[in-house]
Coordinates of C-alpha atoms in Angstrom, one line a residue:
M284 CA 110.6 -2.1 155.9
S285 CA 107.0 -3.0 155.1
N286 CA 107.2 -6.3 157.0
I287 CA 108.6 -4.5 160.1
N288 CA 105.7 -2.0 160.1
L289 CA 103.1 -4.8 160.1
I290 CA 104.8 -6.8 162.8
D291 CA 105.0 -3.6 164.9
S292 CA 101.3 -3.2 164.6
F293 CA 100.8 -6.8 165.8
Q294 CA 102.5 -5.9 169.0
E295 CA 100.0 -3.1 169.4
F296 CA 97.1 -5.6 169.0
K297 CA 98.7 -7.9 171.6
D298 CA 98.5 -5.1 174.2
F299 CA 94.8 -4.3 173.7
K300 CA 92.9 -4.9 177.0
N301 CA 89.4 -5.9 176.1
I302 CA 89.7 -8.2 173.0
D303 CA 90.3 -11.9 173.2
R304 CA 92.9 -13.7 171.1
P305 CA 90.4 -15.5 168.7
T306 CA 88.8 -12.2 167.9
V307 CA 92.2 -10.6 167.1
I308 CA 93.2 -13.5 164.9
S309 CA 89.9 -13.3 163.1
V310 CA 90.3 -9.6 162.4
L311 CA 93.9 -10.0 161.2
E312 CA 92.9 -12.9 158.9
E313 CA 90.0 -11.0 157.4
V314 CA 92.2 -8.0 156.6
F315 CA 94.8 -10.2 154.8
R316 CA 92.1 -12.1 153.0
S317 CA 90.8 -8.7 151.7
M318 CA 94.3 -8.0 150.4
L319 CA 94.4 -11.4 148.7
R320 CA 91.0 -10.8 147.0
K321 CA 92.2 -7.4 145.7
K322 CA 95.5 -9.0 144.3
Y323 CA 94.3 -12.3 143.0
G324 CA 90.5 -12.0 142.7
T325 CA 89.8 -14.7 145.2
D326 CA 91.1 -16.0 148.6
E327 CA 89.3 -19.4 148.6
N328 CA 92.5 -21.2 147.7
C329 CA 94.6 -19.4 150.3
D330 CA 95.4 -20.2 153.9
V331 CA 96.3 -17.3 156.3
I332 CA 98.1 -18.3 159.5
V333 CA 98.4 -15.5 162.1
N334 CA 100.2 -15.6 165.5
P335 CA 99.3 -12.3 167.3
D336 CA 101.7 -13.0 170.1
N337 CA 104.9 -12.5 168.1
G338 CA 103.6 -11.0 164.8
D339 CA 104.3 -14.1 162.7
L340 CA 102.3 -14.3 159.5
E341 CA 102.2 -17.0 156.9
I342 CA 100.1 -17.0 153.7
W343 CA 99.9 -20.1 151.5
R344 CA 98.3 -20.2 148.1
T345 CA 97.2 -23.5 146.5
R346 CA 96.7 -23.9 142.7
K347 CA 95.9 -27.0 140.6
V348 CA 98.5 -28.1 138.0
M349 CA 96.9 -28.2 134.6
E350 CA 98.1 -29.4 131.1
D351 CA 99.6 -26.6 129.1
G352 CA 96.8 -24.6 127.3
F353 CA 94.1 -25.9 129.6
S354 CA 94.3 -23.4 132.4
E355 CA 91.0 -21.4 132.5
D356 CA 91.7 -19.4 135.7
D357 CA 95.3 -18.4 136.6
D358 CA 94.2 -17.5 140.1
L359 CA 93.1 -21.1 140.8
E360 CA 95.2 -23.1 138.3
I361 CA 98.8 -23.1 136.9
E362 CA 100.1 -24.7 133.7
L363 CA 102.6 -27.6 133.8
A364 CA 105.3 -25.8 131.8
E365 CA 105.2 -22.8 134.3
V366 CA 105.3 -25.0 137.4
K367 CA 108.1 -27.2 136.0
Q368 CA 110.4 -24.2 136.0
I369 CA 109.8 -23.9 139.8
D370 CA 109.5 -27.6 140.7
P371 CA 110.5 -30.2 138.1
D372 CA 108.8 -33.0 140.1
M373 CA 105.3 -31.5 139.7
E374 CA 102.7 -33.4 137.6
V375 CA 99.3 -32.6 136.1
G376 CA 96.7 -32.9 138.8
D377 CA 99.1 -32.0 141.7
D378 CA 98.4 -29.1 144.1
Y379 CA 101.1 -26.5 143.7
I380 CA 101.5 -24.7 147.1
E381 CA 103.4 -21.4 147.2
Q382 CA 104.1 -19.0 150.1
I383 CA 102.9 -15.4 149.5
T384 CA 105.3 -12.8 151.1
L385 CA 104.1 -9.5 152.5
E386 CA 106.5 -7.7 150.2
S387 CA 104.7 -9.0 147.2
F388 CA 101.6 -6.9 148.0
G389 CA 103.6 -3.6 147.8
R390 CA 104.4 -1.0 150.4
R391 CA 101.2 1.0 149.8
A392 CA 98.9 -2.0 150.3
I393 CA 100.8 -3.0 153.5
L394 CA 100.5 0.5 155.0
A395 CA 96.8 0.6 154.2
A396 CA 96.3 -2.8 155.8
R397 CA 98.1 -1.7 158.9
Q398 CA 95.8 1.3 159.2
T399 CA 92.7 -0.8 158.6
L400 CA 93.9 -3.2 161.3
V401 CA 94.4 -0.5 163.9
S402 CA 90.9 1.1 163.2
K403 CA 89.1 -2.3 163.2
V404 CA 90.7 -3.3 166.6
L405 CA 90.0 0.1 168.1
E406 CA 86.4 -0.2 167.0
L407 CA 86.2 -3.7 168.5
E408 CA 87.7 -2.6 171.7
K409 CA 85.1 0.2 172.0
D410 CA 82.3 -2.3 171.4
E411 CA 83.7 -4.6 174.1
I412 CA 84.0 -1.7 176.6
F413 CA 80.3 -0.8 175.9
K414 CA 79.1 -4.3 176.3
K415 CA 81.1 -4.8 179.5
Y416 CA 79.8 -1.7 181.2
K417 CA 76.2 -1.9 179.8
D418 CA 75.9 -5.2 181.8
R419 CA 77.3 -3.5 184.9
V420 CA 74.8 -0.6 185.3
G421 CA 73.9 -0.3 189.0
E422 CA 77.3 -1.7 190.1
I423 CA 79.8 0.2 192.2
V424 CA 83.1 1.0 190.5
T425 CA 86.3 2.3 192.0
G426 CA 88.6 4.6 189.9
E427 CA 91.2 7.2 190.0
V428 CA 90.5 10.9 189.3
Y429 CA 92.4 11.8 186.2
Q430 CA 91.1 15.3 185.4
V431 CA 88.7 17.7 187.0
W432 CA 86.7 20.2 184.9
K433 CA 84.0 22.7 185.8
K434 CA 81.1 20.6 184.8
E435 CA 82.4 17.0 185.1
T436 CA 85.2 14.8 186.4
L437 CA 87.1 12.2 184.4
V438 CA 87.8 9.0 186.3
L439 CA 89.9 6.1 185.0
D440 CA 89.1 2.5 186.1
D441 CA 91.8 -0.1 186.9
E442 CA 92.0 -0.9 183.2
G443 CA 92.4 2.7 182.1
N444 CA 88.8 3.0 180.7
E445 CA 87.3 6.5 180.9
L446 CA 84.4 7.1 183.2
L447 CA 82.6 10.5 183.4
M448 CA 81.1 11.9 186.6
P449 CA 79.1 15.1 185.8
K450 CA 78.9 17.7 188.5
T451 CA 75.1 17.0 188.7
E452 CA 75.9 13.4 189.8
Q453 CA 78.3 14.5 192.6
I454 CA 77.4 15.1 196.2
P455 CA 77.4 18.9 196.8
A456 CA 80.3 18.5 199.4
D457 CA 82.4 16.4 197.0
Y458 CA 85.8 17.8 196.2
F459 CA 88.2 15.9 194.0
K460 CA 91.7 16.4 192.8
K461 CA 93.9 14.4 190.4
G462 CA 95.0 11.1 191.9
D463 CA 92.1 10.8 194.3
T464 CA 90.4 7.4 194.6
V465 CA 86.7 7.7 194.1
R466 CA 83.7 5.3 194.4
A467 CA 80.5 5.7 192.4
V468 CA 77.8 3.6 190.8
I469 CA 77.6 3.1 187.1
S470 CA 74.3 4.9 186.2
K471 CA 74.2 5.1 182.4
V472 CA 76.1 3.7 179.4
D473 CA 75.6 5.1 175.8
M474 CA 77.3 4.9 172.5
V475 CA 78.1 8.5 171.3
N476 CA 79.7 8.8 167.8
S477 CA 80.9 5.1 168.1
T478 CA 82.6 5.8 171.4
P479 CA 81.2 4.4 174.7
K480 CA 80.2 7.1 177.2
I481 CA 80.1 5.7 180.7
I482 CA 78.3 8.0 183.3
I483 CA 78.9 7.3 187.0
S484 CA 77.0 8.8 189.9
R485 CA 77.4 9.3 193.7
I486 CA 73.9 10.7 194.2
A487 CA 71.8 7.8 192.8
P488 CA 69.9 5.7 195.4
E489 CA 71.6 2.7 193.9
F490 CA 75.0 4.0 195.2
L491 CA 73.7 4.0 198.8
Q492 CA 72.2 0.6 198.3
R493 CA 75.5 -0.9 197.1
L494 CA 77.3 0.7 200.0
F495 CA 74.8 -1.0 202.4
E496 CA 75.4 -4.3 200.6
I497 CA 79.1 -3.9 201.2
E498 CA 78.9 -3.0 204.8
V499 CA 76.0 -5.2 205.9
P500 CA 76.5 -9.0 205.2
E501 CA 72.9 -9.8 206.0
I502 CA 71.8 -7.6 203.0
F503 CA 74.4 -9.1 200.7
D504 CA 73.2 -12.6 201.8
G505 CA 69.6 -11.8 201.2
L506 CA 68.5 -12.1 204.9
I507 CA 67.6 -8.4 204.9
T508 CA 66.2 -6.6 201.9
I509 CA 66.2 -2.9 201.1
K510 CA 62.6 -2.0 200.2
K511 CA 63.2 1.6 199.1
I512 CA 65.8 4.4 199.3
V513 CA 65.2 8.1 199.0
R514 CA 67.9 10.8 199.2
E515 CA 68.6 14.4 199.3
P516 CA 72.3 13.9 198.5
G517 CA 74.7 15.2 201.1
E518 CA 71.8 16.2 203.4
R519 CA 69.6 13.3 204.4
A520 CA 68.6 9.8 203.3
K521 CA 65.9 7.4 204.4
V522 CA 66.2 3.7 203.9
A523 CA 63.3 1.2 204.5
V524 CA 64.5 -2.3 205.3
E525 CA 62.8 -5.6 206.0
S526 CA 64.0 -8.9 207.5
Y527 CA 63.0 -12.3 206.2
D528 CA 64.3 -13.8 209.5
D529 CA 62.4 -12.9 212.7
R530 CA 65.5 -13.4 214.7
I531 CA 67.3 -10.5 212.8
D532 CA 66.5 -6.9 213.7
P533 CA 67.0 -5.2 210.2
V534 CA 67.5 -1.7 211.6
G535 CA 70.0 -2.9 214.2
A536 CA 71.9 -5.0 211.7
C537 CA 72.2 -2.0 209.3
V538 CA 73.4 0.4 211.9
G539 CA 75.7 -2.0 213.6
M540 CA 77.2 -2.0 217.1
K541 CA 77.5 1.6 218.2
G542 CA 76.9 2.6 214.6
S543 CA 80.0 0.8 213.4
R544 CA 78.4 -0.3 210.0
I545 CA 76.6 2.9 209.1
H546 CA 79.5 5.3 210.1
G547 CA 81.6 4.2 207.1
I548 CA 78.6 4.9 204.7
V549 CA 78.0 8.3 206.3
R550 CA 81.7 9.2 205.8
E551 CA 81.6 8.1 202.2
L552 CA 78.5 10.3 201.6
K553 CA 80.1 13.4 203.2
N554 CA 78.2 13.1 206.5
E555 CA 74.8 12.6 204.9
N556 CA 72.3 11.8 207.7
I557 CA 70.9 8.3 207.1
D558 CA 67.6 7.2 208.8
V559 CA 67.1 3.4 208.7
I560 CA 63.5 2.4 209.3
N561 CA 61.7 -0.8 209.5
F562 CA 59.4 -1.3 206.5
T563 CA 55.7 -2.2 207.2
N564 CA 52.5 -2.5 205.2
N565 CA 50.7 -0.5 207.9
I566 CA 50.7 2.9 206.3
S567 CA 50.1 4.8 209.5
L568 CA 53.0 3.1 211.2
Y569 CA 55.1 3.5 208.1
I570 CA 54.6 7.2 208.0
T571 CA 55.2 7.5 211.8
R572 CA 58.5 5.7 211.3
A573 CA 59.4 7.7 208.2
L574 CA 59.0 11.0 210.1
S575 CA 61.5 9.9 212.7
P576 CA 63.0 11.4 214.8
A577 CA 59.7 13.4 215.4
K578 CA 57.1 11.8 217.6
I579 CA 53.6 11.8 216.1
T580 CA 50.4 12.2 218.2
S581 CA 47.9 11.1 215.6
I582 CA 47.4 10.6 211.8
K583 CA 44.5 11.0 209.5
L584 CA 44.8 9.1 206.2
D585 CA 43.0 9.6 202.9
D586 CA 44.0 6.6 200.9
A587 CA 42.1 7.7 197.8
T588 CA 44.2 10.9 197.4
K589 CA 47.4 9.4 199.1
H590 CA 47.2 12.3 201.6
A591 CA 48.2 12.2 205.3
S592 CA 47.4 14.8 207.9
V593 CA 49.9 14.4 210.8
Y594 CA 49.4 16.0 214.2
L595 CA 52.3 16.6 216.6
K596 CA 53.0 18.5 219.7
P597 CA 54.5 21.9 219.1
D598 CA 58.0 20.9 220.1
Q599 CA 58.0 18.1 217.5
V600 CA 56.9 20.1 214.5
S601 CA 60.4 21.4 213.5
L602 CA 61.8 17.8 214.0
A603 CA 59.2 16.4 211.6
I604 CA 59.8 19.1 209.0
G605 CA 63.6 19.0 209.4
R606 CA 66.2 21.4 208.2
G607 CA 65.3 22.8 204.8
G608 CA 62.2 20.6 204.9
H609 CA 64.3 17.6 204.0
N610 CA 62.8 15.2 206.6
I611 CA 59.1 15.6 205.6
K612 CA 60.0 15.7 201.9
L613 CA 61.8 12.4 202.1
A614 CA 59.1 10.8 204.3
G615 CA 56.6 11.7 201.6
K616 CA 58.8 10.1 198.9
L617 CA 59.4 7.0 200.9
T618 CA 55.8 6.3 201.8
G619 CA 54.2 7.7 198.6
Y620 CA 51.9 9.9 200.6
E621 CA 51.7 13.7 200.6
I622 CA 52.2 14.7 204.2
D623 CA 50.8 17.8 205.9
V624 CA 52.0 18.6 209.5
Y625 CA 49.7 20.3 212.0
R626 CA 50.5 21.5 215.6
E627 CA 48.3 19.8 218.1
A628 CA 45.9 22.1 219.8
G629 CA 47.0 22.7 223.4
E630 CA 45.6 24.3 226.5
E631 CA 44.7 27.9 226.3
D632 CA 47.6 29.1 228.3
E633 CA 50.1 26.9 226.6
D634 CA 53.2 28.7 225.2
V635 CA 55.4 27.7 222.3
D636 CA 59.2 28.0 222.0
I637 CA 60.0 30.5 219.3
E638 CA 62.5 28.0 217.8
E639 CA 59.5 25.8 216.9
F640 CA 58.6 28.3 214.2
S641 CA 61.9 27.9 212.3
D642 CA 60.1 26.4 209.3
E643 CA 58.1 29.7 208.9
I644 CA 60.4 32.3 210.4
D645 CA 64.0 32.9 209.3
S646 CA 66.6 31.9 211.8
W647 CA 68.2 35.4 211.9
I648 CA 64.8 37.0 212.8
I649 CA 64.4 34.4 215.6
D650 CA 67.9 35.3 216.9
E651 CA 66.9 39.0 216.9
L652 CA 63.9 38.2 219.1
K653 CA 65.8 35.9 221.4
A654 CA 68.4 38.7 221.9
I655 CA 65.8 40.9 223.6
G656 CA 64.5 38.0 225.7
C657 CA 61.6 37.0 223.6
D658 CA 62.2 33.2 223.4
T659 CA 58.5 32.1 223.3
A660 CA 55.6 33.0 221.1
K661 CA 53.6 34.7 223.9
S662 CA 56.6 36.7 225.0
V663 CA 56.7 38.3 221.5
L664 CA 52.9 38.8 221.3
S665 CA 53.0 40.6 224.7
L666 CA 54.9 43.5 223.2
S667 CA 53.5 46.0 220.8
V668 CA 54.8 46.4 217.2
D669 CA 56.3 49.8 218.1
E670 CA 58.1 48.3 221.1
L671 CA 59.5 45.4 219.0
V672 CA 60.7 47.9 216.3
K673 CA 62.4 50.0 218.9
R674 CA 64.1 47.1 220.7
T675 CA 65.3 45.1 217.6
D676 CA 66.8 45.8 214.2
L677 CA 63.7 44.4 212.4
E678 CA 61.5 46.3 210.0
E679 CA 57.9 47.0 211.0
E680 CA 56.6 44.9 208.1
T681 CA 58.8 42.0 209.2
I682 CA 57.5 42.2 212.8
K683 CA 53.9 42.3 211.6
E684 CA 54.4 39.2 209.5
V685 CA 56.0 37.4 212.5
I686 CA 53.1 38.4 214.8
S687 CA 50.6 37.1 212.2
I688 CA 52.4 33.7 212.2
L689 CA 52.6 33.5 216.0
Q690 CA 48.9 34.5 216.5
S691 CA 47.8 31.8 214.1
E692 CA 49.3 29.3 216.5
F693 CA 46.7 30.2 219.2
E694 CA 43.7 30.6 217.0

C-alpha cells in the first residue's frame, strides 16, 4: 500500500507544467536521501535511482565486509559472519550491496515523504512561474477569463497559470464574462506569501505600444520607433513616432491604408481615439502637432518653466481642449510642457459661435440658449438678463455667469 501511494505521487510530479525533469529527479532524490539519513545515520554509501516518468525507484546500499569483531560502524560496514548468512561467497574486503525497499522505512515515513515531495514540487513550481513572468513584464499575454469579481478579474493563460486584472487596470468600457478571451500586458509580478501574484493591465501605455508592434511591421522591425505614448484609457491616446528611414512616413505606416492598421487597435481599446504624430525636437512644432486636430495660430514658449502659451482662432479652441479636456491634457504630457490656450483677438465686430465656449459653459446650458435662437455670443449679450430668464429655464445666477464668460471674450 505504501509503495502504491508513493508511485501515485510520482505521477503527479510528472504532470507538473513548469518544472524540468532533472529538477524533479533532484527533489525526489533529496527527499529519499533524507529518509536514509534518518534511518541509517548516513546516505554517503547509498545510491538513489529515480525514474519520474513511471514512478520506478531503486535504492542501493553499499557496506564494506569486515572481519568479525572489527566492524566499527554498522551503517558503513558489515561483519563477515553476518554477510555469510546472506551470501556465502562474500569475503573480507568485498563490497556488500543490498537493495533497500520502500516498505522497510515504514508506512508513516513513506506518507511523510509523499507530503514533503508534493510541497517541495509545488514550491518549485511557484518559483518557476515567478521567474518566467518576472522576465516577461511589458509583454502581451492572451488568456481566458475564468472569474469576474467586483474589483478584479481572474484570467488563466494557456498553461492554466492565474493572472489578475484589477478593475483599475481595465479600460472603463471593458466588460468581461467567463470564457472570454482577453489580451493585456504583464505590468507587475510579485511574490505574496510564497505565491506569485501576476498583475496584467489594459490601460498601461506599454499595452498600446505592443499592439502597435503587432499591427505595424515597421515598428517590430525597428524602422519606426515609438518615442512616447500617453493615454486617457478608453477616451484618447497620443503616440509620437519617428522613422529612421527617410523613405518611410511613420504616421502613414502606423495608420495604414484607409486606417487599416490602426482600426484593429482602436477596436481592441474600445474605440479609444488614437492620434499618431510625427516626433520632432522642434518644441513649437511638436506642441502644434500634439494639439491636433486643432490648428494653432502662434505659440510663445518659456523653456525655463516648461510653459507654452498657445493662441488659436475662436473656432479652434474647443478642438484644442477636447472633450473633457483630454486633448490638451495629453498634449501637455506628451511634450512635457504646461499648455495654456488663448483665443486670438479678432476684429471688433467679430462674433463667436456659442459652441466654442463648451469648455467653460455646460452643454445643457448651451442647448437652452440655442433653443431660443441664441447660437452666438453676441446674440446672447444682445438680450437682457430678465429677457433671458423669461425665455429660458435658466436661473438668473446661471445667466449672469454665462454673460460674464461671454463678455470676457470681447474685452
